[in-house]
Structure formats: structure tokens, C-alpha cells
Tab-separated table of C-alpha atoms and ligand atoms in Angstrom:
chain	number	residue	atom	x	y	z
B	1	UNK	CA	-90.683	81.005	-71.188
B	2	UNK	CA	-90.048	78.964	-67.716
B	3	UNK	CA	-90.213	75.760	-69.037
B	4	UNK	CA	-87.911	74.306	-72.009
B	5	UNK	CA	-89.435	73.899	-75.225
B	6	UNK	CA	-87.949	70.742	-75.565
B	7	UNK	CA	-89.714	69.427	-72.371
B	8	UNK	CA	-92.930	70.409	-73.079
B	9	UNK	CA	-93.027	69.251	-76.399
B	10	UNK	CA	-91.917	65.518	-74.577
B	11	UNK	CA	-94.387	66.170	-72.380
B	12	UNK	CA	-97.095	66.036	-74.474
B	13	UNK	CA	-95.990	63.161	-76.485
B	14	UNK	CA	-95.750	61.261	-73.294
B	15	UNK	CA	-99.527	61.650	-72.432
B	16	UNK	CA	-100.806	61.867	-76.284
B	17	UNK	CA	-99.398	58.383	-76.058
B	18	UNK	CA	-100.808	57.085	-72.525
B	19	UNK	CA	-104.410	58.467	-73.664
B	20	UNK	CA	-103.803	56.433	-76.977
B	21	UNK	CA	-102.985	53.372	-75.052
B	22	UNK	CA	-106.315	53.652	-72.929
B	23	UNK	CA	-108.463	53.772	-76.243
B	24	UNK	CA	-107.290	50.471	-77.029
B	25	UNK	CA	-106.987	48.741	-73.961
B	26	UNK	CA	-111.329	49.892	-73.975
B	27	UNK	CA	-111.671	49.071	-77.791
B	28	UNK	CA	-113.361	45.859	-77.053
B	29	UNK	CA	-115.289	46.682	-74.194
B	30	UNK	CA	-116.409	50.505	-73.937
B	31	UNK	CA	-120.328	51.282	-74.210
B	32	UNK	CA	-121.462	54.868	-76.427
B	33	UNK	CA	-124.579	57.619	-75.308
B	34	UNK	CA	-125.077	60.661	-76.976
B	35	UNK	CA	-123.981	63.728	-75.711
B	36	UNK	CA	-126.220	65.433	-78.008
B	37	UNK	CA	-127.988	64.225	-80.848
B	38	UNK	CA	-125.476	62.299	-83.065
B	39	UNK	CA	-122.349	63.706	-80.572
B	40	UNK	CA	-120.899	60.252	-79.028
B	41	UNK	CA	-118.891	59.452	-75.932
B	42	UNK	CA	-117.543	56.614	-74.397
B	43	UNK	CA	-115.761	55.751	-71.472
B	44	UNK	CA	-112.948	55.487	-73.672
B	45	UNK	CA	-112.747	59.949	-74.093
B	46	UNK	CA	-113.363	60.277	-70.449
B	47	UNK	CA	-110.437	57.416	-69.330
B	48	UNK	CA	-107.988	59.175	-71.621
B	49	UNK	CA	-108.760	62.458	-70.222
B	50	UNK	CA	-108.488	61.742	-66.700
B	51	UNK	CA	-104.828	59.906	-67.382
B	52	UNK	CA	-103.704	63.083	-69.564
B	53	UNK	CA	-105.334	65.152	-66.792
B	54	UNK	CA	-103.575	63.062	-64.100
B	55	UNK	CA	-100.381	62.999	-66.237
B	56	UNK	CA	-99.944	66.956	-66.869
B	57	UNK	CA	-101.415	68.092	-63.144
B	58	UNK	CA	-98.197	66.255	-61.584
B	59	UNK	CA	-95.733	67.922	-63.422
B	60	UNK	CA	-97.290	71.137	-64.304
B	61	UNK	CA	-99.511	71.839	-61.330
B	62	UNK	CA	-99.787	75.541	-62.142
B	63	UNK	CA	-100.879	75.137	-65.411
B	64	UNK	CA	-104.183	75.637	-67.417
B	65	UNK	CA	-105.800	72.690	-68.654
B	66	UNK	CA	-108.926	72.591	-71.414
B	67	UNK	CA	-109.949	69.799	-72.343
B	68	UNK	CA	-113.366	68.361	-74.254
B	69	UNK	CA	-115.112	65.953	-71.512
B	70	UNK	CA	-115.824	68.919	-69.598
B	71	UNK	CA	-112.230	69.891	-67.950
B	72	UNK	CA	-111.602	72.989	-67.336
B	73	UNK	CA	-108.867	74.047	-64.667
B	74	UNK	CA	-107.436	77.632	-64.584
B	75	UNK	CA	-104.296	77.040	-63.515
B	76	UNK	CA	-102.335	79.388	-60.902
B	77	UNK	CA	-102.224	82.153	-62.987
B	78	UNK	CA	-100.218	80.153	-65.529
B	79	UNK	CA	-99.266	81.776	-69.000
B	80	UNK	CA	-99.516	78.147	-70.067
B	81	UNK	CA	-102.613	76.379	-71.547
B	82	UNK	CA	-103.251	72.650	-72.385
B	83	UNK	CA	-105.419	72.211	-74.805
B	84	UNK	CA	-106.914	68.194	-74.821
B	85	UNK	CA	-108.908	66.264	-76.864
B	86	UNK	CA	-108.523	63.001	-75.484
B	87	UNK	CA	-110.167	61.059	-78.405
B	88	UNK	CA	-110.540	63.016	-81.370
B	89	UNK	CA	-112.656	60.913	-83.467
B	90	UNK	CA	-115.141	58.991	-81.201
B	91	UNK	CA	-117.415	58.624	-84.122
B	92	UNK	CA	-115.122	56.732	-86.173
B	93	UNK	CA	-113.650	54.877	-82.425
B	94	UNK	CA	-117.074	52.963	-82.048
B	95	UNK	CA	-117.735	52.072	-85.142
B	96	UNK	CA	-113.865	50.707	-85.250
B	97	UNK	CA	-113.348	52.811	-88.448
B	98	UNK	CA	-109.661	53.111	-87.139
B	99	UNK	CA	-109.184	57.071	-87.882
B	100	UNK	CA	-109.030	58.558	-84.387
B	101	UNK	CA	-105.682	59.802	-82.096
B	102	UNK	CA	-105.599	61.864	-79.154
B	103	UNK	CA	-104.091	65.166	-79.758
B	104	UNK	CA	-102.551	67.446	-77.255
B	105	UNK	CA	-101.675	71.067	-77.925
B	106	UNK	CA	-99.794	73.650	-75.564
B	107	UNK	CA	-100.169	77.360	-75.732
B	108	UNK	CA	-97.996	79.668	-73.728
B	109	UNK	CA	-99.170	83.278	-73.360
B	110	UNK	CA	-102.115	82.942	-76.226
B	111	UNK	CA	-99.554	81.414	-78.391
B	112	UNK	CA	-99.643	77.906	-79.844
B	113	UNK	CA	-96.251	76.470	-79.453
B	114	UNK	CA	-96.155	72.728	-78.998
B	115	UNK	CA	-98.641	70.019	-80.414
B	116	UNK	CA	-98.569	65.589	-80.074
B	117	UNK	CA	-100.978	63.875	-82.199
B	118	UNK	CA	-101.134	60.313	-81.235
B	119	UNK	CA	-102.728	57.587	-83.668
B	120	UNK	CA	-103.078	54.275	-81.702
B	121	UNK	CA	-103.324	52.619	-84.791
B	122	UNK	CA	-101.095	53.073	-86.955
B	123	UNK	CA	-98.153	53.780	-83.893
B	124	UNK	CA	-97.930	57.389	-85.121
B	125	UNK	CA	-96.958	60.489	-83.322
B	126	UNK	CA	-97.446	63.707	-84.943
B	127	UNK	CA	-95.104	66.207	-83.109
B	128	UNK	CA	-94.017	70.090	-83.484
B	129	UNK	CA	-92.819	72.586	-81.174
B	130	UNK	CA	-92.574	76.381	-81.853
B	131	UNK	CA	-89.102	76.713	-84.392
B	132	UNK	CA	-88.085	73.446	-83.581
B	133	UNK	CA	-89.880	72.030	-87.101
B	134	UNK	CA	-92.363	69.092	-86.802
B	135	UNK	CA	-91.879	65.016	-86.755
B	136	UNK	CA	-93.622	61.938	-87.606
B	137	UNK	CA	-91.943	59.254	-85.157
B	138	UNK	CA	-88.814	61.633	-84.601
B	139	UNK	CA	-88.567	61.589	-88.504
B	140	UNK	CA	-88.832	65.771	-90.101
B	141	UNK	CA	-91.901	65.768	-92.027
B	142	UNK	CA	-93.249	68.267	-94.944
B	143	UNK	CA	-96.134	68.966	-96.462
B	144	UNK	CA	-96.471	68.806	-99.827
B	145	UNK	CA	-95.543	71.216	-102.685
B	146	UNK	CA	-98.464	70.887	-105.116
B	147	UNK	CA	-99.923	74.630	-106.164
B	148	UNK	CA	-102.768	73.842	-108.483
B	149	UNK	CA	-106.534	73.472	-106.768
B	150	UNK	CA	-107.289	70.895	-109.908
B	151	UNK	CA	-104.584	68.319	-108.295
B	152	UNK	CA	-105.424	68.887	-104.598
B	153	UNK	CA	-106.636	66.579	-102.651
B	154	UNK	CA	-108.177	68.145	-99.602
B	155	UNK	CA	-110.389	67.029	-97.040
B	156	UNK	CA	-113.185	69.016	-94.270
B	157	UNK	CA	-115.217	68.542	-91.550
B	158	UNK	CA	-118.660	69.553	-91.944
B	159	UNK	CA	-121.090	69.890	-88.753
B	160	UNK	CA	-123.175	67.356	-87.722
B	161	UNK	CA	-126.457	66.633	-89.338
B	162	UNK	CA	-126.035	69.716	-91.504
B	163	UNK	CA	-128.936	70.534	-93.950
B	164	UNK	CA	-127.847	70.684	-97.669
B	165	UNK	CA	-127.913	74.870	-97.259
B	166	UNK	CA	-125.675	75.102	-94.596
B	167	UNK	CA	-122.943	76.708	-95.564
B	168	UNK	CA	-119.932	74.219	-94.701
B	169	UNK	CA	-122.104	71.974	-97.285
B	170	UNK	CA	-122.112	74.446	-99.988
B	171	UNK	CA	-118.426	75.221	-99.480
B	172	UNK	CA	-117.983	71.687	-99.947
B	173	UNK	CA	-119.910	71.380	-102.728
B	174	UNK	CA	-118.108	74.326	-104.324
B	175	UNK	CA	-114.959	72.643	-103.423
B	176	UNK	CA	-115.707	69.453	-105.276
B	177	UNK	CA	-116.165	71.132	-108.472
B	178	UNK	CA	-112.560	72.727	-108.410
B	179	UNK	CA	-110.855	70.160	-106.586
B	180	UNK	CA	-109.542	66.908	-107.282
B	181	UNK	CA	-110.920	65.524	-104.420
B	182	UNK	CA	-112.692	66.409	-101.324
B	183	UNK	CA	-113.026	63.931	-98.558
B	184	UNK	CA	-114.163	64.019	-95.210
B	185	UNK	CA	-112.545	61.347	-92.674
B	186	UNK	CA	-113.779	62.234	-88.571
B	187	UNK	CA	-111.023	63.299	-86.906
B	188	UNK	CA	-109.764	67.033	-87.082
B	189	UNK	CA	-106.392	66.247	-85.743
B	190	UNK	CA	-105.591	63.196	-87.958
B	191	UNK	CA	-106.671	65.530	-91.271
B	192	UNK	CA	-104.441	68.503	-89.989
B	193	UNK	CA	-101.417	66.060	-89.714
B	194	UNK	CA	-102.552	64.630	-92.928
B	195	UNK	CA	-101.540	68.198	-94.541
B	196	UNK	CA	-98.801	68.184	-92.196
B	197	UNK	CA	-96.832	65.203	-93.720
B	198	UNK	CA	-98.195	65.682	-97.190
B	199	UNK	CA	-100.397	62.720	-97.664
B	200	UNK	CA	-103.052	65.307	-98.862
B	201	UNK	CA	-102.503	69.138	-99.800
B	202	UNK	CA	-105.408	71.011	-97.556
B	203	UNK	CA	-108.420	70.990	-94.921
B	204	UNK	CA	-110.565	73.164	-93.975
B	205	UNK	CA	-113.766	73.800	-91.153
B	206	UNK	CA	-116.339	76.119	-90.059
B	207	UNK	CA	-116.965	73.712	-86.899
B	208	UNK	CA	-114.225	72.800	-84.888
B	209	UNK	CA	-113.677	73.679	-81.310
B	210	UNK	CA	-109.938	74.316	-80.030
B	211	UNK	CA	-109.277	70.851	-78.834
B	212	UNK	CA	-109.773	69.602	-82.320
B	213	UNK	CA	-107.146	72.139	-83.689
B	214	UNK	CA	-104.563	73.614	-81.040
B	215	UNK	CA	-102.219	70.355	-81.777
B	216	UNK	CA	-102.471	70.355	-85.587
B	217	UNK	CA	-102.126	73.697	-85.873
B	218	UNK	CA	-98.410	73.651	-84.584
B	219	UNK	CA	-98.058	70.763	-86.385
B	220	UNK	CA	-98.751	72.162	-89.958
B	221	UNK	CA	-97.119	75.542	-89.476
B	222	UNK	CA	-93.508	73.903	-88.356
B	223	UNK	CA	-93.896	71.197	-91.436
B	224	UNK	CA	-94.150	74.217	-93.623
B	225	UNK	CA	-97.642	74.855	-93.995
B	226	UNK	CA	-100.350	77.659	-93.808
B	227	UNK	CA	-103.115	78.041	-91.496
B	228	UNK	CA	-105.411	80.926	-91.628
B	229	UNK	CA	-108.956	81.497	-91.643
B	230	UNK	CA	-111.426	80.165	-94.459
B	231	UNK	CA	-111.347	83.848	-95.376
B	232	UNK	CA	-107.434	83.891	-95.339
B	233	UNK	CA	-107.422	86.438	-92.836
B	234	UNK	CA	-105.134	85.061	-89.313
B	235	UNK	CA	-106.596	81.879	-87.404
B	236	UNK	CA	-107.507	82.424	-83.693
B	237	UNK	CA	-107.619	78.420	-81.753
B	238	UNK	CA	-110.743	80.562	-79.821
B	239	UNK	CA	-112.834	80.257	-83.173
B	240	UNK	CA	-114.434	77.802	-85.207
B	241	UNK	CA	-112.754	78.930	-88.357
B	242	UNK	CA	-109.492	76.952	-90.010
B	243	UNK	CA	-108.174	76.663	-93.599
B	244	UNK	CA	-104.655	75.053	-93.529
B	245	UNK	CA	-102.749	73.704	-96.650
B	246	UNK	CA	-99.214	73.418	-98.132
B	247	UNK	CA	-99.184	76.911	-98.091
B	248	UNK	CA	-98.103	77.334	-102.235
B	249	UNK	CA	-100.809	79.474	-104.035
B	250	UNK	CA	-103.226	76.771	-103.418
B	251	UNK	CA	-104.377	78.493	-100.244
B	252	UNK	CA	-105.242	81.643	-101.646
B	253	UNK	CA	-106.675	79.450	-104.472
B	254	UNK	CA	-108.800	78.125	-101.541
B	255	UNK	CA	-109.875	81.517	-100.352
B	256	UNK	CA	-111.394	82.091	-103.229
B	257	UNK	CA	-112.808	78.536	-103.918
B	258	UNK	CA	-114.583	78.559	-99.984
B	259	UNK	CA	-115.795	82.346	-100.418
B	260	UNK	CA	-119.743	82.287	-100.221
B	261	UNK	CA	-121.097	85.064	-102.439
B	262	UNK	CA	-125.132	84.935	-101.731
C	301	IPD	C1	-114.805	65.636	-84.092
C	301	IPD	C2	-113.850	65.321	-85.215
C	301	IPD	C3	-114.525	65.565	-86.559
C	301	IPD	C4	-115.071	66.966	-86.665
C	301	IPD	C5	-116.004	67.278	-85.500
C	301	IPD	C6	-115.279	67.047	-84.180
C	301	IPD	P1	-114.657	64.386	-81.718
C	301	IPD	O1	-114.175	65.479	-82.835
C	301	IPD	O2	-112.691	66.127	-85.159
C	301	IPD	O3	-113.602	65.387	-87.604
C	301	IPD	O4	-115.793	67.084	-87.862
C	301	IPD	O5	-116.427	68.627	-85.593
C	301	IPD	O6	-116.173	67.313	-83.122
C	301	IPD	O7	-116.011	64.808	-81.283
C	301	IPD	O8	-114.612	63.040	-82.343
C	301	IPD	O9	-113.618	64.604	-80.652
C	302	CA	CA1	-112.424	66.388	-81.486
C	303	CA	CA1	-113.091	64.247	-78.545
């Protein structure tokens, strides 16, 4: 790798943060339209993106950069891919429901291996690079160490305006029976560094794109945990397909739980 881990990974953090600081300063001003039915933006996700963009393009000019609000740049043949979602939670951001962050994820030759969630809110930065383990505000976090599906506490994302025989609804409805809790919050990154520090034990999706995951992912798997597919067979950022936990028997106990059999 040309570029120290231990760079990138500050990096990141550095414009995970300056995108966080641009929600806020347009908190009280920004205006919403639909991308597609029920699909907000503001000019909140697009300021962010442009200072990330701005950010990473100085110091890493050769890089790839992916990010949601349409930014794609190829890079100079760079082994190195950002991976941006400059508000992950936009939903949640306009109706000041404050559960949203900006989460950046790096992956060097098709391999995830730094991640910064930023949560405005609450001051927050999620952080994990590749061996290196993974921090909440410099502190080590863990995720948690329950094993039994009957005390888990998990939450998912479910597409929008799914029908009640979608499948991601009658996973979750599954899920709810053998769970202690399911619940579903609006922002992908926040959950995965929810399992990432313990506060709950799994999450899983059907629907997420890799801007909502390439952070979190790092972020789980250097606190300790699992991430796989919903079928436990190995996660790929490239499709819509996650199941991370604690990784204790609880995630094959999730396998089983999500598994459609009709
Ligand atoms: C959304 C959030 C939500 C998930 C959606 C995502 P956005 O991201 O992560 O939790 O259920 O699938 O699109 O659109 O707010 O960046
Ligand atoms: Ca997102
Ligand atoms: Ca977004």
C-alpha cells in the first residue's frame, strides 16, 4: 500500500467531520425535493459532498471517489476507492429526528480497509482501519458479547414504501417473533456503529447501496464483529446484501431466523 494506514484513516475522519459540520451549519435553513418518490435531498447532502469531494481531491488526486449525490470520479488508475455518503440519513435530517452522520469508507484494491462515521450530534466519530482495531472518539470500542437471539436487540433497514410481502418485511416480521427487539432507526451507518460499540447486538438489509455500508463495515469487523451476507455466505460492499452482529452464535442464529422458505 502507498499510502500509510494511519493517514488515511485521519484522512477520513478529517472530512467525515467537515461534511458533519456543513449539515448543521444548513440545519436551520436547507429546503428538501424528492429524488424519487419518498427519496429526499437537500442542499445539505450535496454541500457535504462537494467539501469531502474538495477535501480528498487535494490530497489524493489520483484516487477514486464514489459518492451518493451523483459523484463518480475514476481516479488515475488508483487501487484506492472512496466510498461517500455525505449525509446518511436525510430522512431523519429534515424532519430533525437527530439520527444521521456522514460516513466515509476507503477501499484499497477491492478491499475495505478504513471507515469514519461522523454523528454531528452527538460529537461522535466512529473510526477503524484495517488491523489497527476500531474507536469511538480515539476510545477502543467492542461490540457486545450476547449469544442468544431471545436477548438481541437488533435493528434493519427495510426499502422504501415496501408492501407487507416484500421480503425485507417478512424477514422483519420473522425477526420480531425471535428477537427481543427489532427496530429500525434511518441511517445505515449510525446502526452498523451501533453493533460496532455494542449499544445493540445486530443489523441487517436487503437495500443498502455501498455508501451506506463501506464505513461501517470496517468499523464492525475491527470492534470484533461479523459481517456477512443475510445468507451468511461473505459480504461484497458491490451488493445490497449485509447481516453484521457481535459475531457469537447469534449470527448464525440470524441466518437461520432471516432465511425465507416459500
Ligand atoms: C438511507 C439510510 C436508511 C436506509 C436507506 C438508505 P440516505 O440512506 O441509510 O437507513 O434504510 O436504504 O438509503 O438515503 O439517508 O443516505
Ligand atoms: Ca445512505
Ligand atoms: Ca445519503
Amino acid at each position: 500500500m502507498e499510502v500509510a494506514l494511519d493517514e488515511l484513516r485521519q484522512a477520513a475522519e478529517t472530512s467525515a467531520r467537515v461534511g458533519g459540520e456543513i449539515l448543521q451549519s444548513w440545519a436551520s435553513r436547507f429546503t428538501s425535493r424528492e429524488k424519487s418518490p419518498a427519496n429526499l435531498v437537500t442542499e445539505a447532502d450535496i454541500a457535504s459532498q462537494e467539501a469531502i469531494e474538495s477535501f480528498l481531491r487535494e490530497r489524493y488526486p489520483d484516487h477514486q471517489l464514489l459518492g451518493e449525490e451523483n459523484l463518480l470520479e475514476e481516479g488515475n488508475d488508483s487501487a484506492y476507492r472512496w466510498i461517500i455518503d455525505p449525509l446518511d440519513g436525510t430522512g431523519n435530517y429534515v424532519h430533525r429526528f437527530p439520527y444521521y452522520a456522514v460516513s466515509i469508507g476507503l477501499e484499497y484494491a477491492g478491499r475495505l480497509i478504513v471507515g469514519a462515521i461522523y454523528d454531528p450530534n452527538r460529537d461522535e466519530m466512529f473510526s477503524a482501519a484495517e488491523g489497527c482495531g476500531a474507536t469511538l472518539n480515539e476510545e477502543p470500542i467492542a461490540v457486545s458479547n450476547s449469544t442468544q437471539a431471545s436477548e438481541a436487540m437488533c435493528m434493519a433497514s427495510l426499502p422504501i414504501r415496501s408492501d407487507r410481502n416484500h421480503p425485507a418485511v417478512r424477514r422483519f416480521l420473522n425477526a420480531l417473533e425471535s428477537v427481543q427487539s427489532v427496530q429500525r432507526s434511518g441511517s445505515a451507518a449510525l446502526n452498523l456503529c451501533s453493533v460496532a460499540c455494542g449499544r445493540v447486538d445486530a443489523f441487517w438489509s436487503n437495500s443498502l447501496n455501498a455508501w451506506d455500508m463501506a464505513a461501517g463495515v470496517v468499523i464492525v469487523r475491527e470492534a470484533g464483529g461479523q459481517v456477512s451476507t443475510t445468507d451468511g455466505a461473505e459480504f461484497d460492499v458491490n451488493e445490497a446484501d449485509l447481516l453484521s452482529s457481535n459475531g457469537t452464535d447469534l449470527h448464525g442464529a440470524l441466518v437461520d431466523i432471516l432465511a425465507l422458505h416459500d
